[in-house]
Amino acid sequence: MVSVVLPGATLGVLGGGQLGRMFVHAAQTMGYFTAVLDPDADSPAGRVSHHHIHTDYTDVDGLARLAGLADAVTTEFENVPAPSLEHLATARPVSPGADAVAIAQDRIREKSHFVRCGVECAPYAVIETDDQLAAVADELLPGILKTARLGYDGKGQRRVATRAELQAAWHDAGDVPCVLEQLLPLDFECSVIVARGEDGQMVNFPVQRNLHRDGILAVTEVHPHNMPESTARRAVAAARSIADGLAYVGVLCVEFFVLGDGRLVVNEMAPRPHNSGHWTMDASDVSQFELQVRTLAGLPLNPPRQHSVAIMLNLLGDLWFVDGETPQEPRWADVLALPGTHLHLYGKTEARRGRKMGHLNITGDGIETVRSTADFAAALLGLAIPLSE
């Protein structure tokens, strides 16, 4: 029987970044109190939560305080120590579970899970020893060497074309466990966000088409014709298989590569809401953060309905500098004068280059109109993103 935590209770979250902030806002809208545990005294989520436990994620006393305040606990990022989730789970419901998070933290275990679920990965090799390095198959080059742990937004990744470059890259990474993936001819990238309850009920949002710049998500487009229908169906089926294989509880994002020949290849998963799902805050009747609340609290999962075409622009700290040097405030008033624009800033007090400061959702009835508005907004903000091509 699914345990239900009703509004009026307190929901806890490990992590105080922007995803935690948006979870807190969604929980509070639904009538919950919130508690955040984060080592940053000025964290975006901690600043808006009812309770902020300012301590490290492994601090036993801090975890005990969180368990004493919260009736159920989730996480807002995948690199929270899995043992902390396991410790909390002895006292309170925790989702996603420590096992699922631990798999997402390790590319080697993650790929093994994808294979077990029957979802195609890029050809790859595990490199943990000099012998494994020497045994890499020739056809895997050129490739991308990725550290097995702590890689996100393009970090911990390096392209290699030759065995000499591969050897140098592995040594530069500190000889830590890595995965070498064959470099594939990509057509585009996409992602699927699913929400799965403790009872196995699962819902998903429409498949999102994504554009990255320097390894960081820049643009997401969601509309009925953003990719072939067969590709979308296969992506949803694969994401659901991955979630079921984990007996997952919570919101899960699975990212895919679509190759030039139409093949669908899984890239990675994130055991939390995702940047590519931020459009749901303004173009769907239920956001990814409300579904995170519902899965944590054991509430029913109604299939989300997209009511508007949507484009999401990621806003990095670079926009707060003219020519990359002089501090400036972006032209928010001009941007918000455009129809269908919805600005979400994360409450971060310092803008830095490459730092995620917010996102802009643009909604409307048709993709051409929304693209035109998004192009105009991007120009006003100084974003070099050709959406209309």
mmCIF file of C-alpha atoms in Angstrom:
data_model
loop_
_atom_site.group_PDB
_atom_site.id
_atom_site.type_symbol
_atom_site.label_atom_id
_atom_site.label_comp_id
_atom_site.label_asym_id
_atom_site.label_seq_id
_atom_site.Cartn_x
_atom_site.Cartn_y
_atom_site.Cartn_z
ATOM 1 C CA MET A 1 0.000 0.000 0.000
ATOM 2 C CA VAL A 2 1.322 3.436 -0.971
ATOM 3 C CA SER A 3 1.947 5.779 1.965
ATOM 4 C CA VAL A 4 0.393 9.207 1.368
ATOM 5 C CA VAL A 5 1.778 12.432 2.831
ATOM 6 C CA LEU A 6 -0.963 15.033 2.703
ATOM 7 C CA PRO A 7 -0.647 18.843 2.437
ATOM 8 C CA GLY A 8 0.134 20.396 5.782
ATOM 9 C CA ALA A 9 3.046 18.006 6.289
ATOM 10 C CA THR A 10 6.692 18.927 5.669
ATOM 11 C CA LEU A 11 8.652 17.770 2.626
ATOM 12 C CA GLY A 12 12.438 17.779 2.744
ATOM 13 C CA VAL A 13 15.010 18.135 -0.008
ATOM 14 C CA LEU A 14 18.740 17.492 -0.039
ATOM 15 C CA GLY A 15 20.292 20.294 -2.087
ATOM 16 C CA GLY A 16 19.579 23.995 -2.185
ATOM 17 C CA GLY A 17 20.140 24.894 -5.842
ATOM 18 C CA GLN A 18 17.627 26.138 -8.373
ATOM 19 C CA LEU A 19 15.947 22.765 -8.816
ATOM 20 C CA GLY A 20 15.427 22.587 -5.075
ATOM 21 C CA ARG A 21 14.055 26.130 -5.119
ATOM 22 C CA MET A 22 11.475 25.259 -7.775
ATOM 23 C CA PHE A 23 10.538 22.076 -5.886
ATOM 24 C CA VAL A 24 10.048 24.152 -2.733
ATOM 25 C CA HIS A 25 7.820 26.626 -4.577
ATOM 26 C CA ALA A 26 5.713 23.782 -6.011
ATOM 27 C CA ALA A 27 5.389 22.101 -2.611
ATOM 28 C CA GLN A 28 4.410 25.339 -0.911
ATOM 29 C CA THR A 29 1.812 26.063 -3.597
ATOM 30 C CA MET A 30 0.241 22.691 -2.791
ATOM 31 C CA GLY A 31 0.118 23.469 0.929
ATOM 32 C CA TYR A 32 3.245 21.737 2.230
ATOM 33 C CA PHE A 33 5.892 23.073 4.552
ATOM 34 C CA THR A 34 9.458 22.550 3.347
ATOM 35 C CA ALA A 35 12.914 21.865 4.746
ATOM 36 C CA VAL A 36 16.173 22.173 2.805
ATOM 37 C CA LEU A 37 19.559 20.744 3.767
ATOM 38 C CA ASP A 38 22.441 22.461 1.984
ATOM 39 C CA PRO A 39 25.970 23.550 3.000
ATOM 40 C CA ASP A 40 25.526 26.998 1.399
ATOM 41 C CA ALA A 41 24.050 29.466 3.900
ATOM 42 C CA ASP A 42 22.736 31.537 0.974
ATOM 43 C CA SER A 43 21.413 28.718 -1.227
ATOM 44 C CA PRO A 44 18.536 29.585 -3.600
ATOM 45 C CA ALA A 45 16.241 26.925 -2.115
ATOM 46 C CA GLY A 46 17.255 27.592 1.470
ATOM 47 C CA ARG A 47 16.327 31.261 1.117
ATOM 48 C CA VAL A 48 12.686 30.447 0.279
ATOM 49 C CA SER A 49 12.127 27.348 2.421
ATOM 50 C CA HIS A 50 10.415 27.247 5.809
ATOM 51 C CA HIS A 51 13.483 25.517 7.238
ATOM 52 C CA HIS A 52 17.107 25.609 6.087
ATOM 53 C CA ILE A 53 19.542 23.184 7.672
ATOM 54 C CA HIS A 54 22.948 24.670 6.916
ATOM 55 C CA THR A 55 25.266 21.665 6.989
ATOM 56 C CA ASP A 56 27.108 19.175 4.813
ATOM 57 C CA TYR A 57 25.204 16.347 3.134
ATOM 58 C CA THR A 58 27.059 13.751 5.180
ATOM 59 C CA ASP A 59 26.601 15.428 8.565
ATOM 60 C CA VAL A 60 24.800 12.899 10.770
ATOM 61 C CA ASP A 61 23.330 15.550 13.068
ATOM 62 C CA GLY A 62 22.072 17.558 10.086
ATOM 63 C CA LEU A 63 20.480 14.479 8.546
ATOM 64 C CA ALA A 64 18.814 13.713 11.875
ATOM 65 C CA ARG A 65 17.417 17.251 12.014
ATOM 66 C CA LEU A 66 16.049 16.852 8.485
ATOM 67 C CA ALA A 67 14.452 13.512 9.361
ATOM 68 C CA GLY A 68 12.925 15.130 12.443
ATOM 69 C CA LEU A 69 11.387 17.961 10.423
ATOM 70 C CA ALA A 70 10.370 16.247 7.189
ATOM 71 C CA ASP A 71 7.740 13.575 6.622
ATOM 72 C CA ALA A 72 9.390 12.546 3.319
ATOM 73 C CA VAL A 73 12.645 13.521 1.611
ATOM 74 C CA THR A 74 13.858 13.919 -1.970
ATOM 75 C CA THR A 75 16.988 15.260 -3.670
ATOM 76 C CA GLU A 76 17.521 17.975 -6.243
ATOM 77 C CA PHE A 77 20.806 16.799 -7.747
ATOM 78 C CA GLU A 78 22.374 13.460 -8.579
ATOM 79 C CA ASN A 79 25.675 13.927 -6.759
ATOM 80 C CA VAL A 80 24.230 13.979 -3.256
ATOM 81 C CA PRO A 81 25.971 11.115 -1.401
ATOM 82 C CA ALA A 82 23.882 7.977 -1.834
ATOM 83 C CA PRO A 83 24.757 6.812 1.712
ATOM 84 C CA SER A 84 23.030 9.945 3.050
ATOM 85 C CA LEU A 85 19.835 8.966 1.248
ATOM 86 C CA GLU A 86 20.193 5.422 2.571
ATOM 87 C CA HIS A 87 20.634 6.774 6.110
ATOM 88 C CA LEU A 88 17.546 8.987 5.828
ATOM 89 C CA ALA A 89 15.508 6.086 4.450
ATOM 90 C CA THR A 90 15.812 4.284 7.787
ATOM 91 C CA ALA A 91 13.610 6.991 9.302
ATOM 92 C CA ARG A 92 11.551 8.536 6.492
ATOM 93 C CA PRO A 93 10.313 7.746 2.964
ATOM 94 C CA VAL A 94 13.001 8.838 0.498
ATOM 95 C CA SER A 95 12.630 9.115 -3.264
ATOM 96 C CA PRO A 96 14.408 8.527 -5.475
ATOM 97 C CA GLY A 97 16.083 5.728 -3.542
ATOM 98 C CA ALA A 98 19.788 5.507 -2.796
ATOM 99 C CA ASP A 99 20.308 2.592 -5.225
ATOM 100 C CA ALA A 100 18.880 4.488 -8.205
ATOM 101 C CA VAL A 101 20.905 7.605 -7.390
ATOM 102 C CA ALA A 102 24.094 5.551 -6.973
ATOM 103 C CA ILE A 103 23.621 4.051 -10.443
ATOM 104 C CA ALA A 104 23.095 7.506 -11.977
ATOM 105 C CA GLN A 105 26.286 8.717 -10.262
ATOM 106 C CA ASP A 106 28.452 6.152 -12.044
ATOM 107 C CA ARG A 107 28.539 6.005 -15.854
ATOM 108 C CA ILE A 108 29.786 2.422 -15.771
ATOM 109 C CA ARG A 109 26.862 1.189 -13.672
ATOM 110 C CA GLU A 110 24.498 3.441 -15.600
ATOM 111 C CA LYS A 111 25.437 1.928 -18.950
ATOM 112 C CA SER A 112 25.138 -1.575 -17.548
ATOM 113 C CA HIS A 113 21.626 -0.698 -16.419
ATOM 114 C CA PHE A 114 20.703 0.617 -19.871
ATOM 115 C CA VAL A 115 21.927 -2.619 -21.442
ATOM 116 C CA ARG A 116 19.907 -4.694 -18.961
ATOM 117 C CA CYS A 117 16.809 -2.683 -19.920
ATOM 118 C CA GLY A 118 17.369 -3.385 -23.619
ATOM 119 C CA VAL A 119 18.094 0.278 -24.462
ATOM 120 C CA GLU A 120 20.840 0.895 -27.014
ATOM 121 C CA CYS A 121 23.961 2.822 -25.920
ATOM 122 C CA ALA A 122 26.800 4.175 -28.028
ATOM 123 C CA PRO A 123 29.536 1.540 -28.408
ATOM 124 C CA TYR A 124 31.822 1.987 -25.400
ATOM 125 C CA ALA A 125 34.667 0.592 -23.338
ATOM 126 C CA VAL A 126 35.311 0.806 -19.605
ATOM 127 C CA ILE A 127 38.796 2.056 -18.719
ATOM 128 C CA GLU A 128 39.930 1.492 -15.156
ATOM 129 C CA THR A 129 43.388 -0.008 -15.705
ATOM 130 C CA ASP A 130 46.325 0.294 -18.087
ATOM 131 C CA ASP A 131 45.413 -3.121 -19.507
ATOM 132 C CA GLN A 132 41.881 -1.950 -20.317
ATOM 133 C CA LEU A 133 43.334 1.182 -21.912
ATOM 134 C CA ALA A 134 45.586 -0.922 -24.146
ATOM 135 C CA ALA A 135 42.697 -3.228 -25.072
ATOM 136 C CA VAL A 136 40.412 -0.460 -26.423
ATOM 137 C CA ALA A 137 39.069 -1.477 -29.845
ATOM 138 C CA ASP A 138 40.204 0.600 -32.818
ATOM 139 C CA GLU A 139 36.614 1.286 -33.917
ATOM 140 C CA LEU A 140 35.922 3.278 -30.724
ATOM 141 C CA LEU A 141 38.202 6.058 -31.996
ATOM 142 C CA PRO A 142 37.540 8.877 -32.477
ATOM 143 C CA GLY A 143 35.581 8.958 -29.259
ATOM 144 C CA ILE A 144 34.705 10.873 -26.110
ATOM 145 C CA LEU A 145 36.406 9.965 -22.857
ATOM 146 C CA LYS A 146 34.141 10.586 -19.866
ATOM 147 C CA THR A 147 34.991 10.208 -16.197
ATOM 148 C CA ALA A 148 32.744 7.618 -14.583
ATOM 149 C CA ARG A 149 31.768 9.942 -11.752
ATOM 150 C CA LEU A 150 31.006 13.620 -11.144
ATOM 151 C CA GLY A 151 30.517 14.625 -14.771
ATOM 152 C CA TYR A 152 27.723 16.997 -15.825
ATOM 153 C CA ASP A 153 27.212 19.921 -18.225
ATOM 154 C CA GLY A 154 30.135 18.716 -20.318
ATOM 155 C CA LYS A 155 32.523 18.487 -17.371
ATOM 156 C CA GLY A 156 34.832 15.495 -17.129
ATOM 157 C CA GLN A 157 34.673 14.910 -20.895
ATOM 158 C CA ARG A 158 37.297 15.120 -23.625
ATOM 159 C CA ARG A 159 37.297 14.245 -27.295
ATOM 160 C CA VAL A 160 40.097 11.961 -28.421
ATOM 161 C CA ALA A 161 40.993 10.951 -31.961
ATOM 162 C CA THR A 162 44.058 8.730 -31.499
ATOM 163 C CA ARG A 163 45.407 6.244 -28.974
ATOM 164 C CA ALA A 164 48.017 8.775 -27.920
ATOM 165 C CA GLU A 165 45.321 11.370 -27.232
ATOM 166 C CA LEU A 166 43.289 8.772 -25.343
ATOM 167 C CA GLN A 167 46.225 7.817 -23.155
ATOM 168 C CA ALA A 168 47.052 11.460 -22.442
ATOM 169 C CA ALA A 169 43.428 12.294 -21.636
ATOM 170 C CA TRP A 170 43.107 9.373 -19.220
ATOM 171 C CA HIS A 171 46.309 10.320 -17.426
ATOM 172 C CA ASP A 172 45.230 13.991 -17.327
ATOM 173 C CA ALA A 173 42.006 12.852 -15.660
ATOM 174 C CA GLY A 174 44.092 11.223 -12.936
ATOM 175 C CA ASP A 175 43.774 7.624 -14.155
ATOM 176 C CA VAL A 176 40.303 7.505 -12.595
ATOM 177 C CA PRO A 177 37.659 5.094 -13.911
ATOM 178 C CA CYS A 178 36.356 6.329 -17.260
ATOM 179 C CA VAL A 179 34.149 5.340 -20.160
ATOM 180 C CA LEU A 180 35.236 5.795 -23.772
ATOM 181 C CA GLU A 181 32.264 6.251 -26.106
ATOM 182 C CA GLN A 182 32.500 6.044 -29.867
ATOM 183 C CA LEU A 183 31.856 9.410 -31.498
ATOM 184 C CA LEU A 184 28.602 9.055 -33.446
ATOM 185 C CA PRO A 185 27.105 11.153 -36.278
ATOM 186 C CA LEU A 186 24.326 12.982 -34.433
ATOM 187 C CA ASP A 187 21.267 14.476 -36.055
ATOM 188 C CA PHE A 188 19.856 15.994 -32.851
ATOM 189 C CA GLU A 189 19.403 15.399 -29.123
ATOM 190 C CA CYS A 190 16.217 14.830 -27.154
ATOM 191 C CA SER A 191 15.056 13.938 -23.673
ATOM 192 C CA VAL A 192 12.101 12.360 -21.915
ATOM 193 C CA ILE A 193 10.898 13.186 -18.414
ATOM 194 C CA VAL A 194 8.902 10.498 -16.645
ATOM 195 C CA ALA A 195 7.340 10.464 -13.196
ATOM 196 C CA ARG A 196 6.882 7.104 -11.501
ATOM 197 C CA GLY A 197 5.036 6.446 -8.270
ATOM 198 C CA GLU A 198 5.703 3.867 -5.590
ATOM 199 C CA ASP A 199 2.837 1.786 -7.005
ATOM 200 C CA GLY A 200 4.471 1.672 -10.443
ATOM 201 C CA GLN A 201 2.092 4.181 -12.028
ATOM 202 C CA MET A 202 3.991 6.246 -14.578
ATOM 203 C CA VAL A 203 3.318 9.352 -16.654
ATOM 204 C CA ASN A 204 5.524 11.330 -19.016
ATOM 205 C CA PHE A 205 5.763 14.690 -20.727
ATOM 206 C CA PRO A 206 6.069 15.029 -24.507
ATOM 207 C CA VAL A 207 9.560 14.355 -25.859
ATOM 208 C CA GLN A 208 11.779 17.432 -25.754
ATOM 209 C CA ARG A 209 14.174 18.406 -28.548
ATOM 210 C CA ASN A 210 17.353 19.959 -27.159
ATOM 211 C CA LEU A 211 20.240 22.086 -28.373
ATOM 212 C CA HIS A 212 23.470 22.228 -26.372
ATOM 213 C CA ARG A 213 26.304 24.739 -26.444
ATOM 214 C CA ASP A 214 29.675 23.764 -24.909
ATOM 215 C CA GLY A 215 28.050 20.822 -23.170
ATOM 216 C CA ILE A 216 25.342 22.921 -21.478
ATOM 217 C CA LEU A 217 21.694 22.858 -22.510
ATOM 218 C CA ALA A 218 20.871 26.080 -24.364
ATOM 219 C CA VAL A 219 17.446 25.567 -25.959
ATOM 220 C CA THR A 220 14.542 23.149 -25.605
ATOM 221 C CA GLU A 221 11.656 23.003 -28.112
ATOM 222 C CA VAL A 222 8.437 21.110 -27.400
ATOM 223 C CA HIS A 223 5.672 20.900 -29.985
ATOM 224 C CA PRO A 224 3.898 18.101 -31.873
ATOM 225 C CA HIS A 225 6.283 18.096 -34.844
ATOM 226 C CA ASN A 226 9.672 18.579 -33.181
ATOM 227 C CA MET A 227 10.753 15.080 -34.319
ATOM 228 C CA PRO A 228 9.369 12.046 -36.169
ATOM 229 C CA GLU A 229 6.526 10.426 -34.256
ATOM 230 C CA SER A 230 8.232 7.020 -34.350
ATOM 231 C CA THR A 231 11.351 8.481 -32.723
ATOM 232 C CA ALA A 232 9.272 10.049 -29.963
ATOM 233 C CA ARG A 233 7.481 6.759 -29.293
ATOM 234 C CA ARG A 234 10.759 4.853 -29.041
ATOM 235 C CA ALA A 235 12.245 7.469 -26.695
ATOM 236 C CA VAL A 236 9.241 7.305 -24.356
ATOM 237 C CA ALA A 237 9.288 3.498 -24.345
ATOM 238 C CA ALA A 238 13.025 3.449 -23.573
ATOM 239 C CA ALA A 239 12.702 5.993 -20.746
ATOM 240 C CA ARG A 240 9.845 4.047 -19.190
ATOM 241 C CA SER A 241 11.835 0.809 -19.426
ATOM 242 C CA ILE A 242 14.779 2.453 -17.658
ATOM 243 C CA ALA A 243 12.538 3.779 -14.868
ATOM 244 C CA ASP A 244 10.783 0.431 -14.424
ATOM 245 C CA GLY A 245 14.121 -1.376 -14.342
ATOM 246 C CA LEU A 246 15.137 0.744 -11.368
ATOM 247 C CA ALA A 247 11.754 0.404 -9.626
ATOM 248 C CA TYR A 248 12.183 4.156 -9.642
ATOM 249 C CA VAL A 249 10.114 6.548 -7.539
ATOM 250 C CA GLY A 250 10.271 10.213 -8.478
ATOM 251 C CA VAL A 251 10.947 12.324 -11.553
ATOM 252 C CA LEU A 252 13.559 10.949 -13.956
ATOM 253 C CA CYS A 253 15.024 12.514 -17.096
ATOM 254 C CA VAL A 254 16.602 10.332 -19.785
ATOM 255 C CA GLU A 255 18.658 12.001 -22.521
ATOM 256 C CA PHE A 256 19.095 10.522 -26.003
ATOM 257 C CA PHE A 257 21.084 11.036 -29.182
ATOM 258 C CA VAL A 258 19.229 10.643 -32.481
ATOM 259 C CA LEU A 259 21.647 9.594 -35.214
ATOM 260 C CA GLY A 260 21.630 10.519 -38.852
ATOM 261 C CA ASP A 261 20.190 7.119 -39.781
ATOM 262 C CA GLY A 262 17.315 7.537 -37.301
ATOM 263 C CA ARG A 263 18.731 5.269 -34.594
ATOM 264 C CA LEU A 264 18.027 6.265 -31.009
ATOM 265 C CA VAL A 265 20.919 5.952 -28.542
ATOM 266 C CA VAL A 266 20.639 6.676 -24.833
ATOM 267 C CA ASN A 267 23.167 9.151 -23.431
ATOM 268 C CA GLU A 268 22.535 9.435 -19.693
ATOM 269 C CA MET A 269 19.872 9.812 -17.025
ATOM 270 C CA ALA A 270 19.296 12.344 -14.262
ATOM 271 C CA PRO A 271 17.386 11.183 -11.147
ATOM 272 C CA ARG A 272 15.612 14.513 -10.692
ATOM 273 C CA PRO A 273 13.806 17.240 -12.639
ATOM 274 C CA HIS A 274 15.865 18.558 -15.543
ATOM 275 C CA ASN A 275 16.614 21.794 -17.374
ATOM 276 C CA SER A 276 14.906 20.440 -20.469
ATOM 277 C CA GLY A 277 11.668 20.163 -18.478
ATOM 278 C CA HIS A 278 11.518 23.773 -17.333
ATOM 279 C CA TRP A 279 9.035 24.579 -20.103
ATOM 280 C CA THR A 280 6.431 22.599 -18.140
ATOM 281 C CA MET A 281 6.132 25.476 -15.670
ATOM 282 C CA ASP A 282 4.273 27.584 -18.255
ATOM 283 C CA ALA A 283 3.107 25.288 -21.070
ATOM 284 C CA SER A 284 1.682 22.279 -19.233
ATOM 285 C CA ASP A 285 -1.184 21.894 -16.773
ATOM 286 C CA VAL A 286 1.244 20.124 -14.400
ATOM 287 C CA SER A 287 4.937 21.004 -14.042
ATOM 288 C CA GLN A 288 7.775 18.558 -13.510
ATOM 289 C CA PHE A 289 8.163 19.978 -9.997
ATOM 290 C CA GLU A 290 4.535 19.319 -9.082
ATOM 291 C CA LEU A 291 5.038 15.743 -10.268
ATOM 292 C CA GLN A 292 8.119 15.544 -8.053
ATOM 293 C CA VAL A 293 5.943 16.600 -5.120
ATOM 294 C CA ARG A 294 3.243 14.093 -6.075
ATOM 295 C CA THR A 295 5.640 11.146 -6.372
ATOM 296 C CA LEU A 296 7.303 11.998 -3.061
ATOM 297 C CA ALA A 297 3.976 12.419 -1.267
ATOM 298 C CA GLY A 298 2.339 9.344 -2.808
ATOM 299 C CA LEU A 299 -0.361 11.411 -4.520
ATOM 300 C CA PRO A 300 -2.089 10.391 -7.786
ATOM 301 C CA LEU A 301 -0.198 11.008 -11.024
ATOM 302 C CA ASN A 302 -2.453 12.537 -13.659
ATOM 303 C CA PRO A 303 -1.022 12.457 -17.191
ATOM 304 C CA PRO A 304 0.265 15.995 -17.904
ATOM 305 C CA ARG A 305 -1.312 17.901 -20.793
ATOM 306 C CA GLN A 306 0.689 20.383 -22.830
ATOM 307 C CA HIS A 307 -1.530 23.357 -23.641
ATOM 308 C CA SER A 308 0.973 25.594 -25.492
ATOM 309 C CA VAL A 309 3.875 25.278 -27.875
ATOM 310 C CA ALA A 310 7.010 26.014 -25.858
ATOM 311 C CA ILE A 311 10.630 27.028 -26.226
ATOM 312 C CA MET A 312 12.936 27.295 -23.226
ATOM 313 C CA LEU A 313 16.101 29.428 -23.297
ATOM 314 C CA ASN A 314 18.718 28.712 -20.641
ATOM 315 C CA LEU A 315 20.099 31.922 -19.089
ATOM 316 C CA LEU A 316 23.745 31.732 -18.037
ATOM 317 C CA GLY A 317 25.736 34.293 -16.102
ATOM 318 C CA ASP A 318 27.489 35.439 -19.298
ATOM 319 C CA LEU A 319 24.399 37.561 -20.069
ATOM 320 C CA TRP A 320 25.228 39.805 -17.116
ATOM 321 C CA PHE A 321 28.412 41.061 -18.839
ATOM 322 C CA VAL A 322 28.851 43.279 -21.917
ATOM 323 C CA ASP A 323 31.373 41.743 -24.314
ATOM 324 C CA GLY A 324 32.223 39.341 -21.543
ATOM 325 C CA GLU A 325 33.731 42.107 -19.406
ATOM 326 C CA THR A 326 31.552 44.994 -18.191
ATOM 327 C CA PRO A 327 28.766 44.078 -15.730
ATOM 328 C CA GLN A 328 25.247 44.786 -17.001
ATOM 329 C CA GLU A 329 21.656 43.913 -16.167
ATOM 330 C CA PRO A 330 19.982 42.051 -19.043
ATOM 331 C CA ARG A 331 17.126 43.814 -20.831
ATOM 332 C CA TRP A 332 14.330 42.155 -18.892
ATOM 333 C CA ALA A 333 11.718 44.849 -19.521
ATOM 334 C CA ASP A 334 12.214 44.620 -23.287
ATOM 335 C CA VAL A 335 12.127 40.822 -23.191
ATOM 336 C CA LEU A 336 8.971 40.727 -21.078
ATOM 337 C CA ALA A 337 7.247 43.101 -23.489
ATOM 338 C CA LEU A 338 7.267 40.238 -26.002
ATOM 339 C CA PRO A 339 4.120 38.072 -26.104
ATOM 340 C CA GLY A 340 4.236 34.733 -24.334
ATOM 341 C CA THR A 341 7.466 35.342 -22.390
ATOM 342 C CA HIS A 342 7.841 33.962 -18.861
ATOM 343 C CA LEU A 343 10.999 34.794 -16.889
ATOM 344 C CA HIS A 344 12.285 32.521 -14.121
ATOM 345 C CA LEU A 345 15.349 33.717 -12.193
ATOM 346 C CA TYR A 346 16.854 31.506 -9.524
ATOM 347 C CA GLY A 347 17.685 34.007 -6.786
ATOM 348 C CA LYS A 348 21.452 33.667 -7.133
ATOM 349 C CA THR A 349 23.238 36.735 -5.809
ATOM 350 C CA GLU A 350 26.299 36.567 -8.073
ATOM 351 C CA ALA A 351 26.394 36.117 -11.834
ATOM 352 C CA ARG A 352 29.339 34.120 -13.163
ATOM 353 C CA ARG A 353 30.128 32.963 -16.667
ATOM 354 C CA GLY A 354 28.645 29.533 -17.281
ATOM 355 C CA ARG A 355 26.542 29.667 -14.113
ATOM 356 C CA LYS A 356 22.849 28.872 -14.542
ATOM 357 C CA MET A 357 21.022 32.005 -13.435
ATOM 358 C CA GLY A 358 17.537 31.361 -14.801
ATOM 359 C CA HIS A 359 15.509 30.413 -17.836
ATOM 360 C CA LEU A 360 13.052 32.075 -20.173
ATOM 361 C CA ASN A 361 9.994 30.198 -21.390
ATOM 362 C CA ILE A 362 8.239 31.379 -24.541
ATOM 363 C CA THR A 363 4.764 29.986 -25.200
ATOM 364 C CA GLY A 364 2.175 30.394 -27.935
ATOM 365 C CA ASP A 365 -0.190 28.672 -30.335
ATOM 366 C CA GLY A 366 2.223 27.860 -33.186
ATOM 367 C CA ILE A 367 5.899 26.980 -33.425
ATOM 368 C CA GLU A 368 6.773 29.598 -36.050
ATOM 369 C CA THR A 369 5.377 32.428 -33.919
ATOM 370 C CA VAL A 370 7.080 31.103 -30.792
ATOM 371 C CA ARG A 371 10.386 30.675 -32.638
ATOM 372 C CA SER A 372 10.192 34.212 -33.942
ATOM 373 C CA THR A 373 9.590 35.559 -30.441
ATOM 374 C CA ALA A 374 12.387 33.407 -29.042
ATOM 375 C CA ASP A 375 14.771 34.690 -31.734
ATOM 376 C CA PHE A 376 13.873 38.268 -30.826
ATOM 377 C CA ALA A 377 14.319 37.578 -27.113
ATOM 378 C CA ALA A 378 17.659 35.904 -27.743
ATOM 379 C CA ALA A 379 18.838 38.934 -29.724
ATOM 380 C CA LEU A 380 17.787 41.304 -26.927
ATOM 381 C CA LEU A 381 19.717 39.212 -24.424
ATOM 382 C CA GLY A 382 22.760 38.730 -26.622
ATOM 383 C CA LEU A 383 22.235 34.982 -27.018
ATOM 384 C CA ALA A 384 23.785 33.668 -30.238
ATOM 385 C CA ILE A 385 21.196 30.928 -30.861
ATOM 386 C CA PRO A 386 19.767 30.587 -34.392
ATOM 387 C CA LEU A 387 16.340 29.154 -33.638
ATOM 388 C CA SER A 388 14.680 29.801 -36.973
ATOM 389 C CA GLU A 389 17.059 27.729 -39.117
#
